[in-house]
Structure formats: structure tokens, C-alpha cells
CSV table of C-alpha atoms and ligand atoms in Angstrom, one decimal:
chain,number,residue,atom,x,y,z
A,41,MET,CA,-20.3,-14.4,-22.0
A,42,ALA,CA,-16.6,-13.9,-23.0
A,43,ARG,CA,-14.1,-14.4,-20.2
A,44,ARG,CA,-12.2,-11.2,-19.5
A,45,LYS,CA,-8.5,-11.1,-20.1
A,46,LYS,CA,-6.1,-11.5,-17.1
A,47,ILE,CA,-3.2,-9.1,-17.6
A,48,TYR,CA,-1.2,-9.9,-14.4
A,49,GLU,CA,-1.5,-11.9,-11.2
A,50,GLY,CA,0.5,-10.9,-8.2
A,51,LYS,CA,0.6,-12.2,-4.6
A,52,ALA,CA,-2.4,-10.2,-3.4
A,53,LYS,CA,-4.1,-8.8,-6.5
A,54,VAL,CA,-5.1,-9.7,-10.1
A,55,LEU,CA,-5.3,-7.2,-12.9
A,56,TYR,CA,-7.8,-7.7,-15.7
A,57,GLU,CA,-8.3,-5.8,-18.9
A,58,GLY,CA,-10.6,-2.8,-18.3
A,59,PRO,CA,-13.8,-1.7,-20.1
A,60,GLU,CA,-11.9,1.0,-22.0
A,61,PRO,CA,-8.4,1.4,-23.4
A,62,GLY,CA,-6.0,2.7,-20.8
A,63,THR,CA,-8.1,1.2,-17.9
A,64,LEU,CA,-7.7,-2.0,-15.9
A,65,VAL,CA,-9.8,-3.8,-13.2
A,66,GLN,CA,-7.8,-4.4,-10.0
A,67,TYR,CA,-9.1,-7.4,-8.0
A,68,PHE,CA,-8.1,-7.8,-4.4
A,69,LYS,CA,-7.5,-11.4,-3.3
A,70,ASP,CA,-7.7,-12.8,0.2
A,71,ASP,CA,-4.2,-14.2,-0.1
A,72,ALA,CA,-1.5,-13.0,2.3
A,73,THR,CA,2.2,-13.7,1.9
A,74,ALA,CA,5.2,-12.7,3.9
A,75,GLY,CA,8.9,-13.2,3.5
A,76,ASN,CA,8.8,-12.9,-0.3
A,77,GLY,CA,6.2,-15.7,-0.5
A,78,ALA,CA,7.8,-18.0,2.1
A,79,LYS,CA,4.7,-17.8,4.3
A,80,LYS,CA,1.3,-18.0,2.7
A,81,ALA,CA,-2.3,-18.0,3.9
A,82,THR,CA,-5.8,-17.1,2.8
A,83,ILE,CA,-7.4,-14.6,5.2
A,84,ASP,CA,-11.2,-14.3,4.9
A,85,GLY,CA,-12.3,-10.8,4.0
A,86,LYS,CA,-8.8,-9.2,3.6
A,87,GLY,CA,-9.4,-8.4,-0.1
A,88,VAL,CA,-12.7,-6.7,0.7
A,89,LEU,CA,-11.1,-4.6,3.4
A,90,ASN,CA,-8.1,-3.6,1.3
A,91,ASN,CA,-10.3,-2.7,-1.6
A,92,ARG,CA,-12.2,-0.2,0.6
A,93,LEU,CA,-9.1,1.1,2.4
A,94,SER,CA,-7.2,1.6,-0.8
A,95,GLU,CA,-10.2,3.5,-2.2
A,96,PHE,CA,-10.3,5.6,0.9
A,97,PHE,CA,-6.6,6.6,0.8
A,98,MET,CA,-6.4,7.1,-3.0
A,99,THR,CA,-9.5,9.2,-3.0
A,100,GLY,CA,-8.2,11.3,-0.1
A,101,LEU,CA,-4.9,11.8,-1.9
A,102,GLN,CA,-6.7,13.0,-5.1
A,103,GLY,CA,-8.6,15.4,-2.9
A,104,ILE,CA,-5.4,17.1,-1.9
A,105,GLY,CA,-4.0,17.1,-5.5
A,106,VAL,CA,-1.8,14.0,-5.4
A,107,PRO,CA,-2.6,12.1,-8.6
A,108,THR,CA,-3.3,8.3,-8.3
A,109,HIS,CA,-4.3,5.5,-10.7
A,110,PHE,CA,-7.7,5.1,-8.9
A,111,ILE,CA,-10.9,5.8,-10.9
A,112,LYS,CA,-13.7,4.2,-8.9
A,113,ARG,CA,-14.6,1.2,-6.9
A,114,LEU,CA,-16.7,-1.3,-8.9
A,115,ASN,CA,-17.8,-3.8,-6.2
A,116,MET,CA,-16.6,-5.5,-3.0
A,117,ARG,CA,-13.3,-6.7,-4.4
A,118,GLU,CA,-12.7,-4.7,-7.6
A,119,GLN,CA,-11.8,-1.2,-8.6
A,120,LEU,CA,-11.3,0.5,-11.9
A,121,ILE,CA,-7.9,2.0,-12.3
A,122,ARG,CA,-5.8,3.8,-15.0
A,123,GLN,CA,-3.3,1.5,-16.7
A,124,VAL,CA,0.2,2.8,-15.8
A,125,GLU,CA,3.8,1.8,-16.5
A,126,ILE,CA,5.0,0.7,-13.1
A,127,ILE,CA,8.4,2.1,-12.1
A,128,PRO,CA,10.3,-1.0,-10.7
A,129,LEU,CA,10.8,0.5,-7.3
A,130,GLU,CA,9.2,0.0,-3.9
A,131,VAL,CA,9.2,3.6,-2.5
A,132,ILE,CA,9.4,3.3,1.3
A,133,VAL,CA,8.8,6.1,3.8
A,134,ARG,CA,9.8,5.7,7.4
A,135,ASN,CA,8.8,7.8,10.4
A,136,TYR,CA,9.9,5.4,13.1
A,137,ALA,CA,12.4,2.6,13.0
A,138,ALA,CA,10.8,-0.8,12.4
A,139,GLY,CA,11.2,-3.9,10.3
A,140,SER,CA,14.2,-4.2,8.0
A,141,MET,CA,15.6,-0.8,9.1
A,142,ALA,CA,15.5,-1.6,12.8
A,143,LYS,CA,17.2,-5.0,12.1
A,144,ARG,CA,19.9,-3.5,9.8
A,145,LEU,CA,20.9,-0.8,12.2
A,146,GLY,CA,20.2,-2.6,15.4
A,147,MET,CA,17.6,0.0,16.4
A,148,GLU,CA,14.7,-0.5,18.8
A,149,GLU,CA,11.4,-0.7,16.9
A,150,GLY,CA,9.4,2.4,17.4
A,151,THR,CA,12.3,4.8,17.8
A,152,GLN,CA,11.3,8.1,16.1
A,153,LEU,CA,13.5,9.1,13.3
A,154,PRO,CA,14.9,12.7,13.2
A,155,ARG,CA,12.9,13.2,10.0
A,156,PRO,CA,11.0,11.0,7.5
A,157,ILE,CA,13.3,8.9,5.4
A,158,VAL,CA,12.5,7.9,1.8
A,159,GLU,CA,14.3,4.8,0.6
A,160,PHE,CA,14.0,2.5,-2.5
A,161,SER,CA,13.9,-1.2,-3.1
A,162,TYR,CA,14.4,-2.6,-6.5
A,163,LYS,CA,11.2,-4.6,-7.4
A,164,ASN,CA,12.5,-8.0,-8.1
A,165,ASP,CA,11.1,-11.1,-6.3
A,166,ALA,CA,14.0,-13.3,-7.4
A,167,LEU,CA,16.5,-11.0,-5.6
A,168,GLY,CA,14.2,-10.3,-2.6
A,169,ASP,CA,13.5,-6.7,-3.5
A,170,PRO,CA,17.0,-5.4,-2.5
A,171,LEU,CA,17.4,-1.9,-0.9
A,172,VAL,CA,19.2,0.3,-3.5
A,173,PRO,CA,20.8,3.7,-3.3
A,174,GLU,CA,19.3,6.6,-5.3
A,175,GLU,CA,22.3,6.6,-7.5
A,176,TYR,CA,21.3,3.1,-8.8
A,177,VAL,CA,17.9,4.3,-9.8
A,178,VAL,CA,19.1,6.9,-12.2
A,179,THR,CA,22.3,5.0,-13.4
A,180,PHE,CA,20.3,1.9,-14.3
A,181,GLY,CA,17.6,3.9,-16.0
A,182,TRP,CA,14.7,2.9,-13.7
A,183,ALA,CA,13.8,6.6,-13.4
A,184,SER,CA,15.3,9.9,-14.5
A,185,GLN,CA,16.7,12.3,-12.0
A,186,GLN,CA,13.6,14.5,-12.5
A,187,ASP,CA,11.3,11.5,-11.9
A,188,LEU,CA,13.3,10.6,-8.8
A,189,ASP,CA,12.9,14.2,-7.4
A,190,ASP,CA,9.1,14.0,-8.2
A,191,ILE,CA,8.8,10.5,-6.6
A,192,VAL,CA,10.4,11.8,-3.3
A,193,SER,CA,8.1,14.8,-3.3
A,194,ILE,CA,5.0,12.6,-3.9
A,195,ALA,CA,6.1,10.1,-1.3
A,196,LEU,CA,6.5,12.9,1.3
A,197,ARG,CA,3.1,14.3,0.5
A,198,VAL,CA,1.6,10.8,0.8
A,199,ASN,CA,3.3,10.6,4.2
A,200,ASP,CA,1.9,13.9,5.5
A,201,PHE,CA,-1.6,12.9,4.3
A,202,MET,CA,-1.5,9.4,5.7
A,203,SER,CA,0.2,10.4,9.0
A,204,GLY,CA,-2.5,13.1,9.6
A,205,VAL,CA,-5.4,10.8,8.7
A,206,MET,CA,-4.2,8.0,10.8
A,207,HIS,CA,-3.3,10.3,13.8
A,208,GLY,CA,-6.9,11.5,13.7
A,209,VAL,CA,-8.1,8.0,14.5
A,210,GLY,CA,-5.5,7.2,17.1
A,211,ILE,CA,-3.0,5.3,14.9
A,212,ARG,CA,0.7,6.0,14.4
A,213,LEU,CA,2.0,5.6,10.8
A,214,ILE,CA,5.3,3.9,11.4
A,215,ASP,CA,6.2,3.4,7.7
A,216,PHE,CA,4.7,2.4,4.4
A,217,LYS,CA,5.4,1.4,0.8
A,218,ILE,CA,4.0,2.9,-2.3
A,219,GLU,CA,4.5,2.2,-6.0
A,220,ILE,CA,4.6,4.9,-8.7
A,221,GLY,CA,3.4,4.6,-12.3
A,222,ARG,CA,3.8,6.6,-15.4
A,223,ILE,CA,0.9,7.7,-17.6
A,224,TRP,CA,2.0,8.6,-21.1
A,225,ASP,CA,0.6,11.3,-23.2
A,226,ASN,CA,2.5,11.2,-26.5
A,227,ASP,CA,6.1,12.0,-25.5
A,228,TYR,CA,5.3,13.2,-22.0
A,229,HIS,CA,4.4,11.3,-18.9
A,230,ARG,CA,3.1,12.2,-15.5
A,231,LEU,CA,3.7,10.2,-12.3
A,232,VAL,CA,0.8,8.8,-10.2
A,233,VAL,CA,0.5,6.7,-7.1
A,234,ALA,CA,-0.4,3.2,-8.2
A,235,ASP,CA,-0.9,-0.3,-6.8
A,236,GLU,CA,-2.6,-0.1,-3.4
A,237,ILE,CA,-2.3,1.7,-0.1
A,238,SER,CA,-3.6,-0.6,2.7
A,239,PRO,CA,-2.5,-2.2,6.0
A,240,ASP,CA,-0.7,-4.8,3.7
A,241,SER,CA,1.8,-2.1,2.8
A,242,CYS,CA,1.9,0.1,5.9
A,243,ARG,CA,2.9,-0.3,9.6
A,244,LEU,CA,0.2,1.0,11.8
A,245,TRP,CA,0.4,1.0,15.6
A,246,ASP,CA,-2.3,2.1,18.0
A,247,ILE,CA,-1.0,5.3,19.6
A,248,GLU,CA,-2.2,4.4,23.1
A,249,THR,CA,-1.4,0.7,23.3
A,250,GLY,CA,1.2,0.2,20.6
A,251,GLN,CA,-1.0,-2.7,19.2
A,252,LYS,CA,-0.1,-3.6,15.6
A,253,LEU,CA,-2.9,-3.1,13.1
A,254,ASP,CA,-1.1,-4.1,9.9
A,255,LYS,CA,0.4,-7.1,8.1
A,256,ASP,CA,3.0,-7.6,10.9
A,257,VAL,CA,0.1,-9.4,12.7
A,258,PHE,CA,0.4,-12.1,10.0
A,259,ARG,CA,4.2,-11.9,9.5
A,260,ARG,CA,4.8,-12.3,13.3
A,261,ASP,CA,1.7,-14.5,14.2
A,262,LEU,CA,0.2,-11.9,16.5
A,263,GLY,CA,-3.5,-12.8,16.1
A,264,SER,CA,-6.2,-12.2,13.7
A,265,LEU,CA,-5.3,-10.1,10.6
A,266,THR,CA,-9.0,-9.6,9.7
A,267,ASP,CA,-9.7,-8.2,13.2
A,268,ALA,CA,-6.7,-5.8,12.8
A,269,TYR,CA,-7.7,-4.5,9.4
A,270,THR,CA,-11.4,-4.4,10.4
A,271,GLU,CA,-10.4,-2.1,13.3
A,272,VAL,CA,-8.5,0.3,10.9
A,273,ALA,CA,-11.5,0.3,8.6
A,274,ARG,CA,-13.9,0.9,11.5
A,275,ARG,CA,-12.0,3.8,12.9
A,276,LEU,CA,-11.8,5.4,9.4
A,277,GLY,CA,-15.6,4.9,8.9
A,278,VAL,CA,-15.2,2.6,5.8
A,279,LEU,CA,-16.2,-0.7,7.2
A,280,PRO,CA,-18.1,-2.6,4.5
A,281,SER,CA,-21.5,-3.5,5.8
A,282,ASN,CA,-21.3,-7.2,5.2
A,283,VAL,CA,-17.9,-7.7,6.9
A,284,THR,CA,-19.1,-8.1,10.4
A,285,HIS,CA,-16.8,-7.4,13.2
A,286,ARG,CA,-17.3,-9.6,16.2
A,287,PRO,CA,-16.3,-7.7,19.3
A,288,ASN,CA,-14.8,-9.8,22.1
A,289,LYS,CA,-17.2,-8.5,24.7
A,290,PRO,CA,-21.0,-8.0,24.4
A,291,THR,CA,-21.8,-4.3,23.9
A,292,LEU,CA,-24.5,-2.7,26.0
A,293,ILE,CA,-27.0,-1.0,23.7
A,294,ASN,CA,-28.9,1.8,25.3
B,492,LIG,P1,10.5,-3.3,5.7
B,492,LIG,O1,10.7,-2.8,7.1
B,492,LIG,O2,10.3,-4.8,5.6
B,492,LIG,O3,11.6,-2.9,4.8
B,492,LIG,O4,9.2,-2.6,5.2
B,492,LIG,C1,9.0,-1.2,5.2
B,492,LIG,C2,7.5,-0.9,4.9
B,492,LIG,O5,7.2,-1.2,3.5
B,492,LIG,C3,6.5,-1.8,5.7
B,492,LIG,O6,5.4,-1.0,6.0
B,492,LIG,C4,6.1,-2.9,4.7
B,492,LIG,C5,6.3,-2.2,3.4
B,492,LIG,N1,6.7,-3.1,2.3
B,492,LIG,C6,5.8,-3.7,1.5
B,492,LIG,O7,4.6,-3.4,1.6
B,492,LIG,N2,6.2,-4.5,0.5
B,492,LIG,C7,7.5,-4.8,0.3
B,492,LIG,O8,7.9,-5.6,-0.6
B,492,LIG,C8,8.5,-4.2,1.2
B,492,LIG,C9,10.0,-4.5,1.1
B,492,LIG,C10,8.0,-3.4,2.2
């Protein structure tokens, strides 16, 4: 059997040539990195959970009319996606201060912001994905003003959707990152949500306890990342059947 062609390998995913032109297969690895690759580990089951969770969020977004690159999940670790031209920006939406914003402005993590804030980092590992003003985005040609306006509107729709879904299962969406891609049709393009949406790229806090259920568990050595992601998947009803969650206490079965 011919080996399929690898198109790109990132820190958490691999992209392979898809079965038809304009498609790719996105494979979710178990690798976790933080601090731009400074901290690395392999976390058993993370890829399986993120594949399911990203499918869940992307499908839900399509259901409310937000276009995404997602076509269908193929198996435990792979999904079929549309090939897109990635805009070199990390589009970050924040509802509460945390992470780099809290540090930069000396704010207490968890402080609610007056309104959601959309910000951009330039996707460049060598530079550490620096925060950039909107003016750079257009001036350096990473996106047109029209694209930029559309990106902000997509990001806010994703935020409304994600905040609502997470709130329904007792989780506060603190912030998240998405990537946006272009799909070309002759001289025209449309923008779609690409890459992944998973606890790797969101901050998720339990509403009652404040417990972190996202990649900060790994970044800050707060316990088991698999347990945190499994809890998110369990609450959303998308726990893959062969990723078994081991509760700390025995459960009484009536
Ligand atoms: P930050 O507080 O480190 O700037 O991150 C804001 C949010 O964006 C947080 O949910 C993590 C996510 N994010 C990524 O997923 N990848 C990245 O490269 C960056 C900079 C942030």
C-alpha cells in the first residue's frame, strides 16, 4: 500500500493529503507543548479527546451558520477537513483576564472584562507569536480590512456559541484562540474557522470551583491533563467509549 503524503507536521497535529483534491486528513497527536515548545510531554489519550471535542465544536458552529474546515471525523484520531490557506494570525478572544493579558496588565486572573476583547498574535514560532495591533494585519498584508472585519465578527460568533455551550455544562469560557483559513473559488475567497477548537486552545474553568479544565493544567503542573479533558468531554456527552475515566472514588450503582 502506498504511504500517504505528509503535508505538514505541527506540535499537536499532522496534516496528510486527503482522498480528494482540496481535502486533507488532520491527525491529532498525544504530544503537548507549552511555552513555544520549551516544555514537552506525551499525554496518553489527548489526541483522541481533542479529535472528538474539535468535531463537536466545529459541527455545532456549522449548525449555527459559522463555516468551518471540518467535513467529518474518520476515526479515533483523524478527521477529514477542507484544505485552506491559513491566515498567519492567532485570533484570541478574551472574556476574563488570564494568561498573557493578566501578566501584561497586572490584572488578577478571572477578572471579568467589560466586554469580549478580540486580539491578534502573528503566527511565527521563531518570534514567539507576538501580539500585534490590527493596523499591522492590514499594513503587512496578512489580511485585508474586509477580511479583518469578517474575522472579528466570526470570532465573536464563535465566542457566543462556545460561551453558551460551556455555560450549559457548568464551565466558564475564559478565553480561546482560533485560526481562520481562506477557501478560494476562482478570484473569490470565503473565510472559515480552521485548525482545531479544543481545551488545548481555550481556557475553561469550572463555574462552581474555579478548577482549570484546559491546557493550563499542563503548563502549570496542576495535575492530570487527560482527567481535565475527559471531564470536559464527559460533560458535553462526547466521551469516546474506549477512553475510560477512572473516578477517584467508587461510584454506587443502584
Ligand atoms: P495567552 O493568555 O497565553 O495569550 O493565551 C490566550 C488564549 O489563547 C489561551 O486560551 C490559550 C490560547 N492560545 C493558543 O491556543 N495558542 C497560542 O499560541 C496562544 C498565544 C494562545
